[in-house]
Coordinates of C-alpha atoms in Angstrom, one line a residue:
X1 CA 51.0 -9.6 13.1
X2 CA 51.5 -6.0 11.6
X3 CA 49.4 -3.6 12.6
X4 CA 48.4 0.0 11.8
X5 CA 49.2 2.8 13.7
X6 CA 46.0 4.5 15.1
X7 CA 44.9 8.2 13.5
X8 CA 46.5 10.0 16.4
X9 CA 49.9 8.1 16.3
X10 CA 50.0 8.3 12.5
X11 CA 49.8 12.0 13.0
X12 CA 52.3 12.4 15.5
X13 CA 54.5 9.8 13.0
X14 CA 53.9 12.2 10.1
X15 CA 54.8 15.6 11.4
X16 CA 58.4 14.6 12.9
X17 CA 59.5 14.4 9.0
X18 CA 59.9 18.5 9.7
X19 CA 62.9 18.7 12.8
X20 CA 61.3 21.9 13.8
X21 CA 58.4 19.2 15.0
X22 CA 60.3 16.4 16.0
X23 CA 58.0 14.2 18.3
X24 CA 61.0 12.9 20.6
X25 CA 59.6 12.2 24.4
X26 CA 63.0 12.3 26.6
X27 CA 62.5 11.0 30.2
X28 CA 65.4 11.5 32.7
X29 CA 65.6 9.5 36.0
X30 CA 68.3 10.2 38.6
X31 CA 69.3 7.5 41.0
X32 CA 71.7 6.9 43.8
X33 CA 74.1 4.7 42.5
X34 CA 74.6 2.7 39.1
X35 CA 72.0 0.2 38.7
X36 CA 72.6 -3.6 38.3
X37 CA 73.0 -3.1 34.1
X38 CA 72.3 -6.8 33.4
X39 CA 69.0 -6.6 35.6
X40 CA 68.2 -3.4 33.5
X41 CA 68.7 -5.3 29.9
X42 CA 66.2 -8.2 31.2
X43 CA 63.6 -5.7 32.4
X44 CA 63.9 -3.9 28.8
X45 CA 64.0 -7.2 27.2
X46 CA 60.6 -8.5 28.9
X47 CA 59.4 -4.9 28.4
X48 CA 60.0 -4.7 24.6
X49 CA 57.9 -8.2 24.2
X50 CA 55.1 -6.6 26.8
X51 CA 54.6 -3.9 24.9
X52 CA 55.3 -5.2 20.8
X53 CA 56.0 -1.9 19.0
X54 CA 59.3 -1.7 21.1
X55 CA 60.3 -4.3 18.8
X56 CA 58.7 -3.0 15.5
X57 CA 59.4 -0.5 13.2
X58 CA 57.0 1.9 11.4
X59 CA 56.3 1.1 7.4
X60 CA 54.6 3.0 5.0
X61 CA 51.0 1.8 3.6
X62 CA 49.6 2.1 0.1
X63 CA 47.2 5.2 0.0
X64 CA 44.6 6.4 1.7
X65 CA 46.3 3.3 4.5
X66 CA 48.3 5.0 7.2
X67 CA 51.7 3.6 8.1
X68 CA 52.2 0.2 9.8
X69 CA 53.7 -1.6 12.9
X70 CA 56.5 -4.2 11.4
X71 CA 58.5 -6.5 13.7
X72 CA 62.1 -5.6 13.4
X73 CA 63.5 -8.8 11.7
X74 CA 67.2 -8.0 13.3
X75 CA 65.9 -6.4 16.3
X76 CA 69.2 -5.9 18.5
X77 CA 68.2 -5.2 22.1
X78 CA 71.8 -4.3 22.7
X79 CA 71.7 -1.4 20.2
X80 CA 68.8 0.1 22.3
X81 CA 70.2 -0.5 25.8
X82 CA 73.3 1.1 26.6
X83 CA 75.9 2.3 29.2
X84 CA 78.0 4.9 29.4
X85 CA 80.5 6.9 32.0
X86 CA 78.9 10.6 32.8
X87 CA 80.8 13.1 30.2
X88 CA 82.3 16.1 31.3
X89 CA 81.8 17.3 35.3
X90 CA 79.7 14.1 36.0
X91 CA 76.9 16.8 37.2
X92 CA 73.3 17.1 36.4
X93 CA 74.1 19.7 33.9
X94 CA 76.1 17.3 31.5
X95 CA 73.5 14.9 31.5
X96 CA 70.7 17.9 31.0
X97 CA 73.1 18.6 27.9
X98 CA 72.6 14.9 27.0
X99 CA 69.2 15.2 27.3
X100 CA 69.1 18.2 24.7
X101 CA 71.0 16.0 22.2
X102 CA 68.3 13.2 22.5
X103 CA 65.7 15.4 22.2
X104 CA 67.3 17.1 18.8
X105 CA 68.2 13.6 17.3
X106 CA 66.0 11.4 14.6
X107 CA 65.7 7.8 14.7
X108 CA 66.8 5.6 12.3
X109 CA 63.7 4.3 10.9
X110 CA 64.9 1.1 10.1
X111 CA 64.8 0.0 13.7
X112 CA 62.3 0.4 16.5
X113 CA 62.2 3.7 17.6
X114 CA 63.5 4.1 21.0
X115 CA 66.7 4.0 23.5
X116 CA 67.7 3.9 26.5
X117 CA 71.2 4.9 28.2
X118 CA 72.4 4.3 31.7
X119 CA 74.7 6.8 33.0
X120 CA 77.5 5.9 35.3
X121 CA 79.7 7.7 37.0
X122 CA 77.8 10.8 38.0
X123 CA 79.3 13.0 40.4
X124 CA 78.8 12.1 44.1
X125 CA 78.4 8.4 43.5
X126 CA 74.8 8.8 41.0
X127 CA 73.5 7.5 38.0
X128 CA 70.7 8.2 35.9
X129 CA 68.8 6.1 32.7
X130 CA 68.0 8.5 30.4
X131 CA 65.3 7.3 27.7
X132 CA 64.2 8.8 24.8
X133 CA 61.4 7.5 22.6
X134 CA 59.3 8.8 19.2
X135 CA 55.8 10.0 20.3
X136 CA 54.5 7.5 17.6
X137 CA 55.4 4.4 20.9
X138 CA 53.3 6.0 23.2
X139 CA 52.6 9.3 24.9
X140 CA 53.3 10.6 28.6
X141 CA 51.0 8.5 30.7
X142 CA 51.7 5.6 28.8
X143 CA 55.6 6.1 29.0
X144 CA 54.9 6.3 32.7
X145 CA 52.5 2.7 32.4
X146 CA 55.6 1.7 30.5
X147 CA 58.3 2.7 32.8
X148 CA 57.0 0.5 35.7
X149 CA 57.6 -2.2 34.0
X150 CA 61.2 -1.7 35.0
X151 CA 61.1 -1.1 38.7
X152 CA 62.4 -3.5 41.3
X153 CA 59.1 -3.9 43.6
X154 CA 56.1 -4.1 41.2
X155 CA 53.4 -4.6 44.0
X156 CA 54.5 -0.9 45.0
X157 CA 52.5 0.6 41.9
X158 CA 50.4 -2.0 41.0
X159 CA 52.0 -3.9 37.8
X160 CA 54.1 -7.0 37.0
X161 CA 57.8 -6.7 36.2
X162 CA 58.5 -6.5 32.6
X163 CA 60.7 -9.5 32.9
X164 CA 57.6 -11.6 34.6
X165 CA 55.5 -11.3 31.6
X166 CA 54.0 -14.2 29.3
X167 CA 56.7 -13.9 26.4
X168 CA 54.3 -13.8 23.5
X169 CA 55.8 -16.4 20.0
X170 CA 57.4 -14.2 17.6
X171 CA 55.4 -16.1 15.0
X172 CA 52.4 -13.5 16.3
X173 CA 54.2 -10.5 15.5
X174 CA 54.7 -11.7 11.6
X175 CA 52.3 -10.5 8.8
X176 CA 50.0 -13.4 7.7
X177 CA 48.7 -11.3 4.3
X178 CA 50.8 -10.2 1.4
X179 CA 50.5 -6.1 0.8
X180 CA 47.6 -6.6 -1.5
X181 CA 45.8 -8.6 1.2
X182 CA 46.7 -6.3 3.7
X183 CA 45.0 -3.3 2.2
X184 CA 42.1 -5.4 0.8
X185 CA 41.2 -6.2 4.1
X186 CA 41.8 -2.8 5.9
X187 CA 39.6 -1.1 3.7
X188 CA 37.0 -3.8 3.9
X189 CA 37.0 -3.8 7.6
X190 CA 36.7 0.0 7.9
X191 CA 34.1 -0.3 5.4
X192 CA 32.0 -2.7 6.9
X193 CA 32.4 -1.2 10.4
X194 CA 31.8 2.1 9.6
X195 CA 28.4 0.5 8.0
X196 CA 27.7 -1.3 11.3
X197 CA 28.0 1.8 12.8
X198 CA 25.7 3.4 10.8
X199 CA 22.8 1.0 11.1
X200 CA 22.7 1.0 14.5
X201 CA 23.1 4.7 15.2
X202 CA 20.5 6.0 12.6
X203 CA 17.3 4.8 13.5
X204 CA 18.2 6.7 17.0
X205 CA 19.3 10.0 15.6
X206 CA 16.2 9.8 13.1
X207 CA 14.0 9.4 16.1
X208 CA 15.8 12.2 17.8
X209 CA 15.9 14.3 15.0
X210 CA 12.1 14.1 14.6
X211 CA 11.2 14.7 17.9
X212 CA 13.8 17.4 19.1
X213 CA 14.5 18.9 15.4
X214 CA 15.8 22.6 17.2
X215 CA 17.4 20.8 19.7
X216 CA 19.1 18.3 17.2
X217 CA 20.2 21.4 15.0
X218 CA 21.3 23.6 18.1
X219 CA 23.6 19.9 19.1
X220 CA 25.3 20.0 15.6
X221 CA 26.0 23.6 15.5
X222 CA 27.8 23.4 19.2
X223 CA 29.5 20.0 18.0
X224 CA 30.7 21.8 14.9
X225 CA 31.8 24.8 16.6
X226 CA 33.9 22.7 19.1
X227 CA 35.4 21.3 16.0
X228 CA 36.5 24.4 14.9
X229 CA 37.8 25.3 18.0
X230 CA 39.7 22.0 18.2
X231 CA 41.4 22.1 14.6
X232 CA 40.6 25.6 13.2
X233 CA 43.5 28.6 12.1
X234 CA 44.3 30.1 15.2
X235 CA 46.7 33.1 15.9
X236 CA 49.4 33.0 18.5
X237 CA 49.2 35.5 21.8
X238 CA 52.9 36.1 22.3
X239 CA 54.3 38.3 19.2
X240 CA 58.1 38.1 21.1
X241 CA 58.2 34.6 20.8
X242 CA 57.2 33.8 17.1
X243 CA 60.6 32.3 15.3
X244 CA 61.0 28.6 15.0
X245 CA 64.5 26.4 14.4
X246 CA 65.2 22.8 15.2
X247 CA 67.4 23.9 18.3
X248 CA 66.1 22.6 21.8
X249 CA 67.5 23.4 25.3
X250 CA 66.3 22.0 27.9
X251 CA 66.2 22.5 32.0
X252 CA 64.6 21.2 34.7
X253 CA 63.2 22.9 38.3
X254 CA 61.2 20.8 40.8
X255 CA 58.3 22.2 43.2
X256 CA 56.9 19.9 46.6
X257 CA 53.2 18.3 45.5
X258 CA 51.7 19.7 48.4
X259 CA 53.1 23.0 47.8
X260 CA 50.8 23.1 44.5
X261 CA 48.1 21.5 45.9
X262 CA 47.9 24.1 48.5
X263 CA 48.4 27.1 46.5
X264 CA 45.5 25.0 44.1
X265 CA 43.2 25.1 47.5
X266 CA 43.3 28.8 47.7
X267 CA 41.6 29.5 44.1
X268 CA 39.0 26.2 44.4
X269 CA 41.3 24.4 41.6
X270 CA 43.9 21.6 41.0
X271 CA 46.8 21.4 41.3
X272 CA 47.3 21.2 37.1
X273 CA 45.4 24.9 37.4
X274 CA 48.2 26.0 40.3
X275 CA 51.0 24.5 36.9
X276 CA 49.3 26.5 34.6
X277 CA 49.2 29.5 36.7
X278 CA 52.6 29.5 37.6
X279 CA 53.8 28.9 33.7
X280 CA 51.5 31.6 33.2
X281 CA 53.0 34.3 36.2
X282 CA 56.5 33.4 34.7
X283 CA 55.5 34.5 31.2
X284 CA 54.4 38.0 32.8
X285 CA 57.3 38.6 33.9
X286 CA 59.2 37.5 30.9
X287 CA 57.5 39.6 28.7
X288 CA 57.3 42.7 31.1
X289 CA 61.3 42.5 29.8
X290 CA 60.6 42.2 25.9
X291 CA 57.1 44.3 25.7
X292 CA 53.5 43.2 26.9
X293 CA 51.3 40.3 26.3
X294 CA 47.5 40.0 26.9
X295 CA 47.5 36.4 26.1
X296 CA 48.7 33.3 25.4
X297 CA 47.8 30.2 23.5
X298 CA 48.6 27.0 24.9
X299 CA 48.2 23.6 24.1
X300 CA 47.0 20.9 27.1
X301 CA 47.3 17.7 26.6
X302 CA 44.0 15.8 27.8
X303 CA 44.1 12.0 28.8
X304 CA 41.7 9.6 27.3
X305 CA 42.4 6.7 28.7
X306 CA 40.9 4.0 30.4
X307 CA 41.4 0.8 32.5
X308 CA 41.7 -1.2 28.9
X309 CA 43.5 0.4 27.0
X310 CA 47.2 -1.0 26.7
X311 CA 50.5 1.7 27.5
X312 CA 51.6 2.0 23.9
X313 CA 50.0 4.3 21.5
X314 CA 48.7 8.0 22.1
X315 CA 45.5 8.2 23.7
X316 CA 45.7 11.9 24.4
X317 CA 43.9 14.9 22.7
X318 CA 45.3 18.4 22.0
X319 CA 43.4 21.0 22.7
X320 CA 44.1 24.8 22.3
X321 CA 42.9 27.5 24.2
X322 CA 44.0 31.1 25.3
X323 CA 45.2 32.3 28.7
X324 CA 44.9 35.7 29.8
X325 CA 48.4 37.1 30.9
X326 CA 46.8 38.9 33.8
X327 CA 45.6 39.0 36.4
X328 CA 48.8 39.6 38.6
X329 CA 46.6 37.7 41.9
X330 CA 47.6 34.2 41.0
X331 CA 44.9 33.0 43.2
X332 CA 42.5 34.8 40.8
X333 CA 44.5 33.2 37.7
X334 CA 44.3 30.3 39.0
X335 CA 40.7 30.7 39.6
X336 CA 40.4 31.9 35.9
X337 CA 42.3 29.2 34.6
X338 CA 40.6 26.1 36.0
X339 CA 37.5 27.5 34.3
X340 CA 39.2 27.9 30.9
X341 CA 40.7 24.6 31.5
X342 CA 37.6 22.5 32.8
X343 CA 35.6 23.8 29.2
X344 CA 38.6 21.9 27.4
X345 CA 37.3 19.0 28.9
X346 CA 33.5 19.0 28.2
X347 CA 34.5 20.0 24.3
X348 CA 32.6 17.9 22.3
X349 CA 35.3 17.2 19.8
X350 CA 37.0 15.0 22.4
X351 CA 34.5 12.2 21.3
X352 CA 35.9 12.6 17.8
X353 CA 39.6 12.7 18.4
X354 CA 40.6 9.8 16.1
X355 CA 38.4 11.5 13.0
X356 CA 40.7 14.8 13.7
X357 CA 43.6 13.2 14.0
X358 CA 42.9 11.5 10.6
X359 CA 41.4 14.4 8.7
X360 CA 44.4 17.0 10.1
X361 CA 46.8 14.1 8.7
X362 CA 45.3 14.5 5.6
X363 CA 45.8 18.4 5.2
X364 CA 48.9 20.3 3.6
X365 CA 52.1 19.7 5.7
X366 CA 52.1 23.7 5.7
X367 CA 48.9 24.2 7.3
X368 CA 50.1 21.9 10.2
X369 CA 53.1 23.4 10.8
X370 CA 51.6 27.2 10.4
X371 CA 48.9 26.2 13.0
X372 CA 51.5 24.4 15.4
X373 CA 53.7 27.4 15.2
X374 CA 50.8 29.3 16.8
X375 CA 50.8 27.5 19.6
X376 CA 52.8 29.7 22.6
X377 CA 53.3 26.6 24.4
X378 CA 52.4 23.1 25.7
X379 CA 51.9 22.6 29.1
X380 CA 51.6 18.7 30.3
X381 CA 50.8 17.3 33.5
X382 CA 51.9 13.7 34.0
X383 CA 51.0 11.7 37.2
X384 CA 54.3 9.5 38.3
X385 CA 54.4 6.6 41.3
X386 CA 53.8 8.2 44.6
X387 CA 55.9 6.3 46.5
X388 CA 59.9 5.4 46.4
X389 CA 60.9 2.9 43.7
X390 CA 64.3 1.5 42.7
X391 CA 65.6 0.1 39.2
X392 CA 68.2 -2.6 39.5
X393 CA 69.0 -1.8 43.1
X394 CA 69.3 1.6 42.5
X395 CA 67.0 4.0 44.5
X396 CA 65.2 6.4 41.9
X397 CA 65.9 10.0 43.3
X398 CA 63.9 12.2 40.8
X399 CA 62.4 11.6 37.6
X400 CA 62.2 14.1 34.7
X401 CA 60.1 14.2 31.3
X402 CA 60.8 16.5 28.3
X403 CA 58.4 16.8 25.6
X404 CA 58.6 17.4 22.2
X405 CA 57.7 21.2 21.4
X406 CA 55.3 20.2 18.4
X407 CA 56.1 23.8 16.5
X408 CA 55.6 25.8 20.1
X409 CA 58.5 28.0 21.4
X410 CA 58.8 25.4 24.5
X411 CA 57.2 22.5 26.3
X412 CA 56.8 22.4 30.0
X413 CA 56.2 19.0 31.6
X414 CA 55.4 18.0 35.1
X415 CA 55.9 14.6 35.9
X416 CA 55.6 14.0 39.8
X417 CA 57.0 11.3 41.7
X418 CA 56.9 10.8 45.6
X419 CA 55.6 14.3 46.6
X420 CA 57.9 16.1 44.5
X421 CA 56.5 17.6 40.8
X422 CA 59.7 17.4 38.5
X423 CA 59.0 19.7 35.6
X424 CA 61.2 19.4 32.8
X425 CA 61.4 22.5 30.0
X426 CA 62.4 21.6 26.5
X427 CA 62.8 25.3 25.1
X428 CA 62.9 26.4 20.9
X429 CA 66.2 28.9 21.1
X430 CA 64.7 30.9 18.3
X431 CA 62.0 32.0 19.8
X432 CA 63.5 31.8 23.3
X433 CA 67.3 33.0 22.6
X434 CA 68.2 34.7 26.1
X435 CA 67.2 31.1 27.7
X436 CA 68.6 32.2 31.3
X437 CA 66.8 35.2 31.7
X438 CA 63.8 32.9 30.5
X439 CA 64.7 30.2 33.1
X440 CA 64.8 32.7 35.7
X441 CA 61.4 34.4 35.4
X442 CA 59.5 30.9 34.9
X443 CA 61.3 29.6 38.3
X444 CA 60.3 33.1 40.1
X445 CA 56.8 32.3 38.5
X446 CA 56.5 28.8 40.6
X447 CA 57.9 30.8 43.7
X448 CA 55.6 33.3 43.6
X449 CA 52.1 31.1 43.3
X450 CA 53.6 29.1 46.6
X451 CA 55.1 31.9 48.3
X452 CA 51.8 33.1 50.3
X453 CA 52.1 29.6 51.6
X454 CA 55.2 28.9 52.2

């Protein structure tokens, strides 16, 4: 039946209307040879009924409603799925410069808004199945839930096969309610459960309140200053790397998991504070070239998922904070940096994610984009299967994931799969123009966290 799209995807849906903030995830996997294609049309075919909204589109609501989930009467799998003979050299750098294209494009938002494109023909004997997919479907730890769905060996990873799963009757993805009806009863519902909620939660917070009243007021300041910090103006660190265009390159580097984790063992941290740091070290030297930083803001991504909660949708929070560009010890950066990190995660606006996500929808497209353009970068961590899989036959060699920039002058994203972190950069030209120079110091900045190690 149709379905509205949660606060947080409804967000992400809205601010893709500007193509400086397109929310296109692109995911790049590089195999060994070219896959069996009709094995990988039945594993996106049993995919797209696993997971519905890959065969919906998005509708608009009557106001205040957000937009809806609509099955696709003339969905055409074959539209979605496609293969192709590598362009140019047959190297990884023309299908990177694929890549950039898909993350640049818009989907036509009369059909369900992903695709996927095998790539034959790739120099040396490769292929690769590049994907790319609106935000709105899902976000990274999902697409990776997703993605298993396609793999050859399921028990590997600990999922069925997409084209193993109970086919669910079209006749359940059809509205039962006329618009009117529709709209009626979403309001109603949210009505009466917000009154539900209510009536059980006040007598408790009364109680509370009367006992504890300086503790209850000290709980609602510190809840409404995490608010603030959570969806509040904020300025940006980096003053080099402030203009904004609808331009994207992307690039990819790849560091061994144990590598990190070691260099995260030296400092007392993770191995997402060893990421950080070495985003952070590459920065330094970047702007040591173009004038000096003392910080920058960055945008982290924090899971909130759990075991029941399906792949699609975003169950993710944003939350902004400000990294020091020194020290120059990265053990000591990394060190500072799983502190600032581990306060993002005992925020107490995290319980109210959905309410931001709704009320930020509701605020002037320019404040959004204003606030989003502050934003240095965003930084993603995405855990990826841990041992070898195959697709079709194929032997998966190295998977990729570049995420949408959001407003930021780039996104970094490591997705790791069998003891190798794959981090894909998806870089804004205009605020980033001299992108090589760029790509060197952020590879020098990975070297040097795992040098002392090495």
């Amino acid at each position: 039946m149709t379905t509205f799209l949660r606060s947080s995807d409804a967000f992400i849906w809205s601010i893709g209307a500007d193509p400086r903030m397109r929310s296109t995830i692109v995911s790049l996997m590089l195999l060994d040879r070219s896959p069996d294609f009709m094995t990988v049309v039945r594993r996106f075919r049993g995919l797209s009924h696993h997971v519905p909204m890959f065969r919906g589109r998005v509708v608009p609501s009557r106001w205040p409603l957000p937009p809806r989930w609509r099955p696709d009467p003339e969905f055409d799998l074959a539209f979605h799925v496609r293969r192709v003979g590598a362009p140019g050299a047959g190297d990884l750098d023309a299908v990177l410069e694929l890549a950039r294209v898909a993350a640049m494009a818009d989907f036509d938002p009369a059909r369900p808004l992903w695709e996927a494109t095998v790539i034959d023909e790739m120099t040396g004997g490769g292929a690769a199945l590049l994907c790319r997919m609106n935000h709105a479907l899902t976000d990274g730890v999902g697409a990776v839930e997703i993605s298993r769905y396609l793999f050859d060996d399921p028990r590997q990873i600990g999922c069925r096969p997409a084209c193993a799963v109970t086919v669910p009757p079209e006749s359940t993805w059809l509205p039962t309610m006329s618009p009117i009806g529709e709209v009626v009863s979403a309001s109603v519902g949210a009505a009466v459960r917000a009154l539900q909620g209510s009536v059980r939660t006040m007598p408790g917070l009364l109680a509370h309140a009367t006992r504890h009243p300086a503790g209850s007021v000290r709980s609602a300041g510190a809840t409404a200053a995490s608010l603030w910090r959570a969806a509040g103006p904020h300025r940006r660190g980096s003053p080099s790397m402030s203009a904004r265009s609808s331009v994207r390159t992307v690039f990819v580097h790849e560091v061994p998991t144990r590598a990190l984790h070691r260099a995260a063992a030296v400092a007392g941290g993770s191995l997402n504070d060893a990421f950080l740091a070495a985003v952070v070290t590459g920065l330094r030297r970047y702007h040591a070239d173009r004038g000096t930083v003392a910080e920058f803001m960055v945008t982290m991504p924090i899971n909130l998922r759990n075991a029941t909660d399906r792949p699609g949708g975003n169950r993710t929070t944003l939350m902004r904070f400000r990294i020091p560009a020194g020290p120059a010890d990265p053990a000591v950066r990394m060190h500072d940096i799983h502190r600032l990190a581990g306060a993002q995660r005992a925020e107490k606006s995290l319980a109210y994610t959905s309410v931001l996500a709704g009320a930020v929808n509701l605020a002037p497209r320019c404040y959004i984009r204003s606030q989003f353009g502050n934003v240095d970068f965003i930084a993603s961590n995405v855990p990826g299967p841990a041992t070898p899989v195959s697709l079709g036959g194929a032997a998966v060699r190295r998977q990729y994931a570049f995420s949408p920039t959001l407003g930021s002058a780039f996104n970094v994203t490591l997705l790791s799969y069998n003891e190798v972190c794959g981090i894909g950069f998806n870089v804004d030209t205009a605020a980033i123009p001299d992108v090589e120079l760029f790509r060197e110091h952020l590879i020098a900045g990975f070297d040097e966290v795992v040098a002392p190690l090495r």
